[in-house]
Tab-separated table of C-alpha atoms and ligand atoms in Angstrom:
chain	number	residue	atom	x	y	z
A	1	MET	CA	-0.243	-0.106	0.064
A	2	LYS	CA	1.344	3.482	-0.970
A	3	ILE	CA	0.437	6.168	1.016
A	4	LEU	CA	0.684	10.087	0.209
A	5	VAL	CA	1.409	12.231	3.337
A	6	LEU	CA	0.639	16.219	2.612
A	7	ASN	CA	1.159	19.059	4.950
A	8	CYS	CA	-0.408	22.303	3.728
A	9	GLY	CA	0.422	25.594	5.157
A	10	SER	CA	-1.009	28.883	3.938
A	11	SER	CA	2.128	28.987	1.030
A	12	SER	CA	3.508	25.673	1.464
A	13	LEU	CA	2.990	22.221	0.764
A	14	LYS	CA	5.451	19.280	2.568
A	15	TYR	CA	4.963	15.531	1.245
A	16	GLN	CA	6.199	12.484	1.740
A	17	LEU	CA	5.125	9.311	-0.189
A	18	PHE	CA	5.262	5.884	1.829
A	19	ASP	CA	5.474	2.412	0.754
A	20	MET	CA	3.805	0.956	3.552
A	21	GLU	CA	4.815	-2.750	3.277
A	22	ASN	CA	8.380	-1.617	5.210
A	23	GLU	CA	7.471	2.109	5.753
A	24	ALA	CA	10.146	3.266	3.407
A	25	VAL	CA	10.058	6.677	2.086
A	26	LEU	CA	9.983	6.763	-1.487
A	27	ALA	CA	10.227	10.292	-2.114
A	28	LYS	CA	9.463	13.593	0.025
A	29	GLY	CA	9.461	17.199	-1.131
A	30	LEU	CA	8.486	20.747	-0.327
A	31	CYS	CA	6.691	23.399	-2.347
A	32	GLU	CA	7.254	26.881	-1.238
A	33	ARG	CA	5.895	30.369	-1.780
A	34	ILE	CA	2.760	28.928	-3.242
A	35	GLY	CA	0.788	32.176	-4.528
A	36	ILE	CA	4.044	34.233	-4.220
A	37	GLU	CA	6.551	35.285	-6.699
A	38	GLY	CA	9.952	32.898	-6.638
A	39	SER	CA	7.829	29.612	-6.000
A	40	LYS	CA	9.725	26.321	-6.181
A	41	LEU	CA	9.244	22.393	-5.536
A	42	LYS	CA	12.068	20.717	-4.152
A	43	HIS	CA	11.750	17.246	-4.935
A	44	GLN	CA	13.551	14.555	-3.344
A	45	PRO	CA	13.437	10.727	-4.634
A	46	ALA	CA	14.977	8.294	-2.371
A	47	CYS	CA	17.519	6.904	-4.539
A	48	GLN	CA	18.417	9.661	-6.828
A	49	ASP	CA	19.718	13.381	-6.730
A	50	ASP	CA	17.115	16.142	-5.605
A	51	VAL	CA	14.928	18.043	-8.398
A	52	ILE	CA	14.229	21.654	-8.114
A	53	PHE	CA	11.598	23.053	-9.969
A	54	GLU	CA	11.017	26.957	-10.320
A	55	ASP	CA	7.908	27.308	-11.946
A	56	TYR	CA	5.290	29.562	-10.664
A	57	LEU	CA	2.785	27.776	-8.344
A	58	GLU	CA	-0.303	29.803	-8.697
A	59	ASP	CA	-2.399	27.999	-5.837
A	60	HIS	CA	-2.519	24.834	-3.764
A	61	ASP	CA	-4.366	23.048	-7.045
A	62	VAL	CA	-1.268	23.921	-9.202
A	63	ALA	CA	1.283	22.965	-6.321
A	64	VAL	CA	-0.411	19.550	-5.757
A	65	LYS	CA	-0.498	18.940	-9.710
A	66	LYS	CA	3.134	19.843	-9.946
A	67	VAL	CA	3.624	17.309	-6.916
A	68	MET	CA	2.131	14.549	-8.805
A	69	GLU	CA	3.836	15.462	-11.906
A	70	ALA	CA	7.021	14.831	-9.940
A	71	LEU	CA	6.339	11.566	-8.436
A	72	THR	CA	5.156	10.138	-11.820
A	73	ASN	CA	7.813	11.564	-14.025
A	74	PRO	CA	9.836	8.902	-15.808
A	75	GLU	CA	13.414	10.163	-14.971
A	76	TYR	CA	12.832	10.780	-11.513
A	77	GLY	CA	9.426	10.035	-10.395
A	78	VAL	CA	8.625	7.080	-7.912
A	79	VAL	CA	5.484	5.545	-9.123
A	80	LYS	CA	4.120	4.858	-12.918
A	81	SER	CA	1.006	6.417	-12.321
A	82	MET	CA	-1.414	8.278	-9.351
A	83	LYS	CA	-3.447	5.448	-9.383
A	84	GLU	CA	-0.486	3.244	-7.405
A	85	ILE	CA	-1.574	5.690	-4.739
A	86	ASN	CA	-3.928	3.967	-2.118
A	87	ALA	CA	-4.723	6.987	0.014
A	88	VAL	CA	-3.627	10.691	1.103
A	89	GLY	CA	-2.962	11.532	4.990
A	90	HIS	CA	-3.286	15.055	5.743
A	91	ARG	CA	-2.062	16.784	8.598
A	92	VAL	CA	-4.295	19.011	9.873
A	93	VAL	CA	-3.657	21.415	13.082
A	94	HIS	CA	-7.022	22.014	14.750
A	95	GLY	CA	-9.931	19.585	15.401
A	96	GLY	CA	-11.130	21.380	18.272
A	97	GLU	CA	-13.684	19.136	20.435
A	98	TYR	CA	-14.616	17.181	17.316
A	99	PHE	CA	-11.772	14.863	16.740
A	100	ALA	CA	-10.215	12.733	19.423
A	101	GLY	CA	-8.682	10.625	16.772
A	102	SER	CA	-7.766	10.221	13.041
A	103	VAL	CA	-11.005	10.275	10.602
A	104	ILE	CA	-11.440	9.417	6.898
A	105	ILE	CA	-12.448	12.605	5.385
A	106	ASP	CA	-16.114	13.141	3.946
A	107	ASP	CA	-18.442	16.203	4.163
A	108	ALA	CA	-19.539	16.147	7.666
A	109	VAL	CA	-15.538	16.161	8.692
A	110	LYS	CA	-15.088	19.162	6.301
A	111	ASP	CA	-17.841	20.908	7.866
A	112	ALA	CA	-16.246	20.331	11.029
A	113	LEU	CA	-13.115	21.741	9.849
A	114	GLU	CA	-14.697	24.671	8.657
A	115	LYS	CA	-15.945	25.398	12.172
A	116	CYS	CA	-12.368	24.955	13.492
A	117	SER	CA	-10.991	27.256	11.004
A	118	GLU	CA	-12.117	30.357	13.585
A	119	LEU	CA	-9.570	28.739	15.892
A	120	ALA	CA	-6.852	28.175	13.415
A	121	PRO	CA	-7.229	30.934	11.131
A	122	LEU	CA	-3.413	30.580	9.461
A	123	HIS	CA	-3.564	26.935	9.293
A	124	ASN	CA	-6.893	24.885	9.193
A	125	PRO	CA	-8.027	27.181	5.734
A	126	ALA	CA	-4.686	25.899	4.101
A	127	ASN	CA	-5.627	22.304	5.252
A	128	LEU	CA	-9.124	22.467	3.744
A	129	ILE	CA	-7.776	23.673	0.548
A	130	GLY	CA	-5.383	20.919	0.489
A	131	ILE	CA	-7.869	18.297	0.979
A	132	ALA	CA	-10.165	19.972	-2.222
A	133	ALA	CA	-7.377	20.017	-4.209
A	134	CYS	CA	-6.491	16.090	-3.630
A	135	GLU	CA	-10.374	15.467	-4.012
A	136	LYS	CA	-10.213	17.267	-7.397
A	137	LEU	CA	-6.904	16.004	-8.829
A	138	MET	CA	-7.292	12.443	-7.210
A	139	PRO	CA	-10.702	11.848	-7.200
A	140	GLY	CA	-12.302	8.573	-5.345
A	141	VAL	CA	-8.882	8.276	-3.521
A	142	ALA	CA	-9.634	7.998	0.384
A	143	GLN	CA	-8.344	11.077	2.298
A	144	VAL	CA	-7.854	11.157	5.972
A	145	GLY	CA	-7.448	13.605	8.515
A	146	VAL	CA	-4.704	13.434	11.111
A	147	PHE	CA	-5.115	16.186	13.844
A	148	ASP	CA	-2.540	17.788	15.924
A	149	THR	CA	-4.982	18.517	18.777
A	150	ALA	CA	-6.424	14.886	18.900
A	151	PHE	CA	-4.088	13.373	21.064
A	152	HIS	CA	-4.503	15.895	23.952
A	153	GLN	CA	-8.764	15.384	23.706
A	154	THR	CA	-7.912	13.005	26.569
A	155	MET	CA	-7.118	15.830	29.107
A	156	PRO	CA	-9.195	16.143	31.991
A	157	GLU	CA	-11.363	19.206	32.279
A	158	ARG	CA	-8.975	20.606	35.335
A	159	ALA	CA	-6.220	21.077	32.782
A	160	TYR	CA	-8.406	22.221	29.797
A	161	LEU	CA	-10.223	25.069	31.389
A	162	TYR	CA	-9.172	28.567	31.817
A	163	ALA	CA	-10.272	30.690	34.965
A	164	ILE	CA	-12.216	33.137	32.644
A	165	PRO	CA	-16.146	33.305	32.933
A	166	TYR	CA	-17.550	29.873	31.924
A	167	GLU	CA	-19.789	31.152	29.173
A	168	TYR	CA	-17.099	32.000	27.144
A	169	TYR	CA	-15.914	28.177	27.219
A	170	GLU	CA	-19.527	27.446	26.021
A	171	LYS	CA	-19.880	30.484	23.511
A	172	TYR	CA	-16.780	30.231	22.014
A	173	LYS	CA	-14.792	27.259	22.868
A	174	ILE	CA	-12.281	28.931	24.733
A	175	ARG	CA	-10.015	26.326	26.151
A	176	ARG	CA	-6.889	24.377	26.273
A	177	TYR	CA	-6.652	22.185	23.075
A	178	GLY	CA	-2.730	21.653	22.850
A	179	PHE	CA	-0.841	21.155	19.642
A	180	HIS	CA	2.044	18.884	18.460
A	181	GLY	CA	-0.157	15.799	19.525
A	182	THR	CA	1.176	13.650	16.845
A	183	SER	CA	4.782	14.081	17.889
A	184	HIS	CA	4.284	13.805	21.635
A	185	ARG	CA	2.127	10.414	20.791
A	186	TYR	CA	4.800	9.118	18.578
A	187	VAL	CA	7.888	9.801	21.068
A	188	SER	CA	6.010	8.684	23.757
A	189	GLU	CA	5.297	5.403	22.238
A	190	GLU	CA	8.602	5.182	21.013
A	191	ALA	CA	10.069	5.493	24.441
A	192	ALA	CA	8.158	2.810	25.833
A	193	ARG	CA	9.032	0.602	23.171
A	194	MET	CA	12.714	1.567	23.757
A	195	LEU	CA	12.696	0.947	27.511
A	196	GLU	CA	10.537	-2.042	26.822
A	197	ARG	CA	7.685	-1.288	29.116
A	198	PRO	CA	3.894	-1.375	28.593
A	199	TYR	CA	2.961	2.102	27.284
A	200	GLU	CA	-0.346	1.754	29.371
A	201	GLN	CA	1.756	1.812	32.433
A	202	THR	CA	4.137	4.613	31.755
A	203	LYS	CA	4.278	8.115	32.856
A	204	THR	CA	6.447	10.156	30.416
A	205	ILE	CA	6.943	13.776	30.018
A	206	THR	CA	7.502	14.567	26.056
A	207	CYS	CA	9.572	17.809	25.443
A	208	HIS	CA	9.065	18.722	21.853
A	209	LEU	CA	11.497	21.445	21.725
A	210	GLY	CA	11.751	23.117	18.127
A	211	ASN	CA	11.213	26.589	16.652
A	212	GLY	CA	7.490	25.948	18.085
A	213	GLY	CA	7.838	23.940	21.560
A	214	SER	CA	5.554	22.393	23.838
A	215	ILE	CA	5.668	19.869	26.715
A	216	CYS	CA	3.209	16.844	27.123
A	217	ALA	CA	2.291	14.650	30.403
A	218	VAL	CA	1.521	11.594	29.106
A	219	ARG	CA	0.337	8.764	31.628
A	220	ASN	CA	-0.696	5.373	30.701
A	221	GLY	CA	-0.319	6.232	27.215
A	222	LYS	CA	-2.697	9.368	27.383
A	223	SER	CA	-2.414	13.197	26.953
A	224	ILE	CA	-3.349	14.640	30.584
A	225	ASP	CA	-1.912	18.122	30.245
A	226	THR	CA	0.314	20.246	27.724
A	227	THR	CA	1.504	23.560	27.582
A	228	MET	CA	0.022	24.839	24.381
A	229	GLY	CA	-3.033	25.836	24.882
A	230	PHE	CA	-6.379	27.753	23.260
A	231	THR	CA	-3.481	28.555	20.514
A	232	PRO	CA	-0.037	27.686	19.803
A	233	LEU	CA	1.326	30.546	21.802
A	234	GLU	CA	0.670	29.672	25.341
A	235	GLY	CA	3.531	27.922	27.276
A	236	LEU	CA	7.369	27.790	26.899
A	237	VAL	CA	9.588	30.429	25.515
A	238	MET	CA	9.723	29.616	21.749
A	239	GLY	CA	11.708	30.989	18.572
A	240	THR	CA	9.538	33.924	18.344
A	241	ARG	CA	6.499	33.257	20.605
A	242	ALA	CA	6.439	34.588	24.172
A	243	GLY	CA	4.811	31.709	25.676
A	244	ASP	CA	2.835	32.193	29.310
A	245	VAL	CA	2.991	35.968	30.062
A	246	ASP	CA	0.656	37.801	32.510
A	247	ALA	CA	-2.290	38.579	30.687
A	248	ALA	CA	-2.292	42.126	31.735
A	249	VAL	CA	0.753	42.955	30.108
A	250	ILE	CA	-0.908	42.810	26.808
A	251	THR	CA	-3.367	45.353	27.713
A	252	PHE	CA	-0.733	47.612	29.500
A	253	LEU	CA	1.129	47.138	26.424
A	254	MET	CA	-1.472	47.993	24.202
A	255	GLU	CA	-2.515	51.139	26.025
A	256	LYS	CA	0.700	52.239	26.316
A	257	GLU	CA	2.097	51.664	22.693
A	258	LYS	CA	-1.416	52.329	20.960
A	259	LEU	CA	-1.648	48.983	19.388
A	260	THR	CA	-4.218	47.296	17.714
A	261	PRO	CA	-5.098	43.625	18.355
A	262	GLN	CA	-3.329	42.329	15.235
A	263	GLU	CA	-0.249	44.607	15.979
A	264	MET	CA	-0.118	42.776	19.795
A	265	ASP	CA	-0.701	39.470	18.306
A	266	ASN	CA	2.209	39.945	15.779
A	267	ILE	CA	4.603	41.174	18.852
A	268	LEU	CA	3.285	37.985	20.912
A	269	ASN	CA	3.644	35.490	17.915
A	270	LYS	CA	6.602	37.052	15.847
A	271	LYS	CA	8.909	39.101	17.993
A	272	SER	CA	9.017	37.549	21.146
A	273	GLY	CA	10.438	34.292	22.758
A	274	VAL	CA	14.229	33.854	22.456
A	275	LEU	CA	14.185	36.525	19.552
A	276	GLY	CA	12.550	38.960	21.787
A	277	ILE	CA	14.832	38.662	24.956
A	278	SER	CA	18.206	37.904	22.968
A	279	GLY	CA	17.535	40.577	19.811
A	280	VAL	CA	20.066	38.068	17.934
A	281	SER	CA	17.938	35.858	16.357
A	282	SER	CA	14.883	33.078	16.620
A	283	ASP	CA	17.384	30.265	15.768
A	284	PHE	CA	18.982	28.574	19.001
A	285	ARG	CA	22.108	27.817	17.143
A	286	ASP	CA	22.845	31.504	16.423
A	287	ILE	CA	21.677	32.287	20.068
A	288	GLU	CA	24.231	29.620	21.578
A	289	ASP	CA	26.771	30.997	19.282
A	290	ALA	CA	26.269	34.439	20.705
A	291	SER	CA	25.996	33.490	24.104
A	292	GLU	CA	29.504	31.669	23.902
A	293	HIS	CA	31.050	34.503	22.772
A	294	GLY	CA	29.952	36.641	25.598
A	295	ASN	CA	26.309	37.982	24.458
A	296	ALA	CA	24.553	38.584	27.579
A	297	ARG	CA	21.072	39.040	26.476
A	298	ALA	CA	21.785	35.563	24.455
A	299	GLU	CA	22.539	33.800	27.515
A	300	ALA	CA	19.542	35.204	29.378
A	301	ALA	CA	17.501	34.032	26.659
A	302	LEU	CA	18.705	30.465	26.950
A	303	ASP	CA	18.306	30.449	30.595
A	304	VAL	CA	14.616	31.713	30.506
A	305	PHE	CA	14.220	29.050	28.066
A	306	ALA	CA	15.516	26.257	29.913
A	307	TYR	CA	14.434	27.220	33.277
A	308	LYS	CA	10.644	27.346	32.167
A	309	VAL	CA	11.244	23.873	30.685
A	310	ALA	CA	12.599	22.684	33.947
A	311	LYS	CA	9.409	24.319	35.775
A	312	ARG	CA	7.383	22.609	33.308
A	313	ILE	CA	8.890	19.090	33.628
A	314	GLY	CA	8.474	19.331	37.623
A	315	ALA	CA	5.026	20.498	37.353
A	316	TYR	CA	3.894	17.221	35.167
A	317	ALA	CA	5.904	15.187	37.310
A	318	ALA	CA	3.410	16.380	39.861
A	319	ALA	CA	0.559	16.225	37.819
A	320	MET	CA	1.157	12.398	37.319
A	321	ASN	CA	2.594	11.665	40.846
A	322	GLY	CA	5.959	10.601	39.343
A	323	VAL	CA	7.488	10.127	36.067
A	324	ASP	CA	9.462	7.138	34.677
A	325	CYS	CA	11.253	8.966	31.517
A	326	ILE	CA	11.507	12.158	30.116
A	327	VAL	CA	11.775	12.368	26.258
A	328	PHE	CA	13.429	15.243	24.318
A	329	THR	CA	12.248	15.748	20.377
A	330	ALA	CA	12.432	18.106	17.387
A	331	GLY	CA	15.157	20.368	15.995
A	332	LEU	CA	16.457	21.607	19.420
A	333	GLY	CA	15.842	18.762	21.650
A	334	GLU	CA	17.371	16.162	19.209
A	335	ASN	CA	20.359	18.517	18.396
A	336	SER	CA	21.250	20.469	21.236
A	337	GLY	CA	23.125	18.767	23.933
A	338	SER	CA	23.745	22.060	25.829
A	339	THR	CA	20.249	22.762	26.003
A	340	ARG	CA	19.295	19.337	27.463
A	341	ARG	CA	22.197	19.724	29.910
A	342	LEU	CA	21.053	23.167	31.159
A	343	ILE	CA	17.293	21.629	31.794
A	344	CYS	CA	18.580	18.247	33.109
A	345	ASP	CA	20.824	20.093	35.752
A	346	TYR	CA	17.461	21.544	37.210
A	347	LEU	CA	16.155	17.964	38.007
A	348	GLY	CA	18.441	16.321	40.572
A	349	TYR	CA	15.668	16.550	42.777
A	350	LEU	CA	13.836	14.189	40.686
A	351	GLY	CA	17.109	11.742	40.468
A	352	VAL	CA	17.944	12.615	36.808
A	353	HIS	CA	21.705	12.163	35.902
A	354	ILE	CA	22.685	12.624	32.580
A	355	ASP	CA	25.451	10.516	30.814
A	356	SER	CA	27.639	13.373	29.160
A	357	TYR	CA	29.111	11.205	26.504
A	358	ASN	CA	25.746	9.941	25.036
A	359	ASN	CA	24.465	13.533	25.313
A	360	SER	CA	27.044	14.733	23.153
A	361	LEU	CA	25.833	12.031	20.376
A	362	ARG	CA	23.495	13.255	17.505
A	363	GLY	CA	21.174	12.051	14.997
A	364	LYS	CA	19.572	8.613	16.340
A	365	ALA	CA	17.143	7.631	18.931
A	366	MET	CA	19.238	7.064	22.323
A	367	GLU	CA	19.118	7.257	26.001
A	368	ILE	CA	21.306	9.828	27.594
A	369	SER	CA	20.477	9.089	31.157
A	370	ALA	CA	23.195	7.542	33.278
A	371	SER	CA	23.282	4.136	34.657
A	372	ASP	CA	22.057	5.622	38.095
A	373	SER	CA	19.646	7.947	37.032
A	374	ARG	CA	16.220	7.276	38.736
A	375	VAL	CA	14.120	8.777	35.594
A	376	ARG	CA	15.418	7.536	32.338
A	377	VAL	CA	16.051	10.184	29.856
A	378	LEU	CA	15.676	9.456	26.144
A	379	VAL	CA	16.563	11.267	22.667
A	380	ILE	CA	13.548	10.376	20.211
A	381	PRO	CA	13.652	11.869	16.461
A	382	THR	CA	10.168	12.963	15.984
A	383	ASN	CA	8.269	11.446	12.626
A	384	GLU	CA	4.899	12.919	12.435
A	385	GLU	CA	4.704	11.849	9.001
A	386	LEU	CA	5.256	8.276	9.678
A	387	VAL	CA	2.517	8.548	12.281
A	388	ILE	CA	-0.186	10.001	9.673
A	389	ALA	CA	0.958	7.338	7.226
A	390	ARG	CA	0.316	4.789	9.643
A	391	ASP	CA	-3.098	6.160	10.790
A	392	THR	CA	-4.314	6.439	7.251
A	393	LYS	CA	-3.151	2.971	6.756
A	394	GLU	CA	-5.107	1.496	9.825
A	395	LEU	CA	-8.470	3.421	8.865
A	396	LEU	CA	-8.134	2.089	5.210
A	397	ASP	CA	-7.712	-1.453	6.395
A	398	LYS	CA	-10.529	-1.211	8.550
B	401	AMP	P1	12.033	22.622	14.244
B	401	AMP	O1	11.107	23.409	14.272
B	401	AMP	O2	11.804	20.808	14.992
B	401	AMP	O3	12.515	21.995	12.815
B	401	AMP	O4	13.245	23.062	15.328
B	401	AMP	C1	14.148	24.194	14.764
B	401	AMP	C2	15.142	24.497	15.960
B	401	AMP	O5	15.919	23.621	16.061
B	401	AMP	C3	15.578	25.836	15.067
B	401	AMP	O6	15.023	27.075	15.574
B	401	AMP	C4	17.339	25.642	15.726
B	401	AMP	O7	17.431	26.700	16.327
B	401	AMP	C5	17.151	24.301	16.341
B	401	AMP	N1	18.141	23.639	16.009
B	401	AMP	C6	18.620	22.842	14.969
B	401	AMP	N2	19.903	21.976	15.162
B	401	AMP	C7	20.264	22.636	16.295
B	401	AMP	C8	21.678	22.477	16.907
B	401	AMP	N3	22.524	21.477	16.372
B	401	AMP	N4	22.107	23.154	17.941
B	401	AMP	C9	20.965	23.972	18.321
B	401	AMP	N5	19.596	24.215	17.892
B	401	AMP	C10	19.614	23.406	16.755
């Protein structure tokens, strides 16, 4: 069975084609600047060189068509015809309270996604456009939606209710939803497998630390709390996102600086985080570099970041009445031994001890805790596309 996984952003489209016989990636690629001058498609077949097309991609229909041409091209394609593709799995950002798992997309699902668009105005409309493009260009091929929010639908009310008037939850569905669910699910399952423990009897704290970051408390295979909230702005300090701030700061700043809601939103989402504190960059590599060269604000940014992660790990150990393992994943979590060290240095009271040599390695799933560590600490590269492909296959097999 061959499954195409699509991740549509407002001006981008990422894809991976899987052969589910052995879960091999046959090809992957990225369309950028859809609808903007300078668009391009980078196609990466598994056993050949990358191919770059610089044609204008007017909209997502054109981009999907171009991807299909690349996948079926006699020279650098990986299938003879699109008929070989059995299903398409779509990454969908927001499933609201409608979806606690992945689903085959039909009209009712699309209606629900439309309703969730208000909650994720930058993402869900793009996901719907991608679904429509596939329906048009691959008629009769099953489409599956896999939601970033679904894994967190098991959170209890005490974790998802905000202490604002209840009517706003009823009226606007304002509550914690959580994101990166596909990643938290994948790495927590992988952790249990690596530690040879039953997933249903393991308390795991998963730290997805990339440009966006979130932490999840996974008790016995279920998300019971997570740091992102109503939107992906809440929680940790991120590349450009502020994470938690006293809500009063926002009204104060809006008054002082005469800011519109859009301008305030832009500051919190695009100009804050480690970029805002350091003034250097949103990229942790640049900040680590600046800090090593004595830049005090870069050092402060890393310090604030790691302190907040460590506090949340402590909070989730309390929420689960213990923790068996901590997992680091995503760009920073997988690659930055120094950040993992900064965080784990706060966790001595939990009995966390890091093995310096293993913590300096990169590029594969591994344990970085020392043999005397009471809590096992793992680095696991995330693979959201594989989860989407697996869910799609499972729904089709049913
Ligand atoms: P992601 O959003 O998961 O792609 O992660 C992107 C972030 O990972 C970037 O902001 C980088 O700062 C960070 N990152 C990637 N590689 C490294 C590295 N070797 N050292 C430190 N940070 C890294």
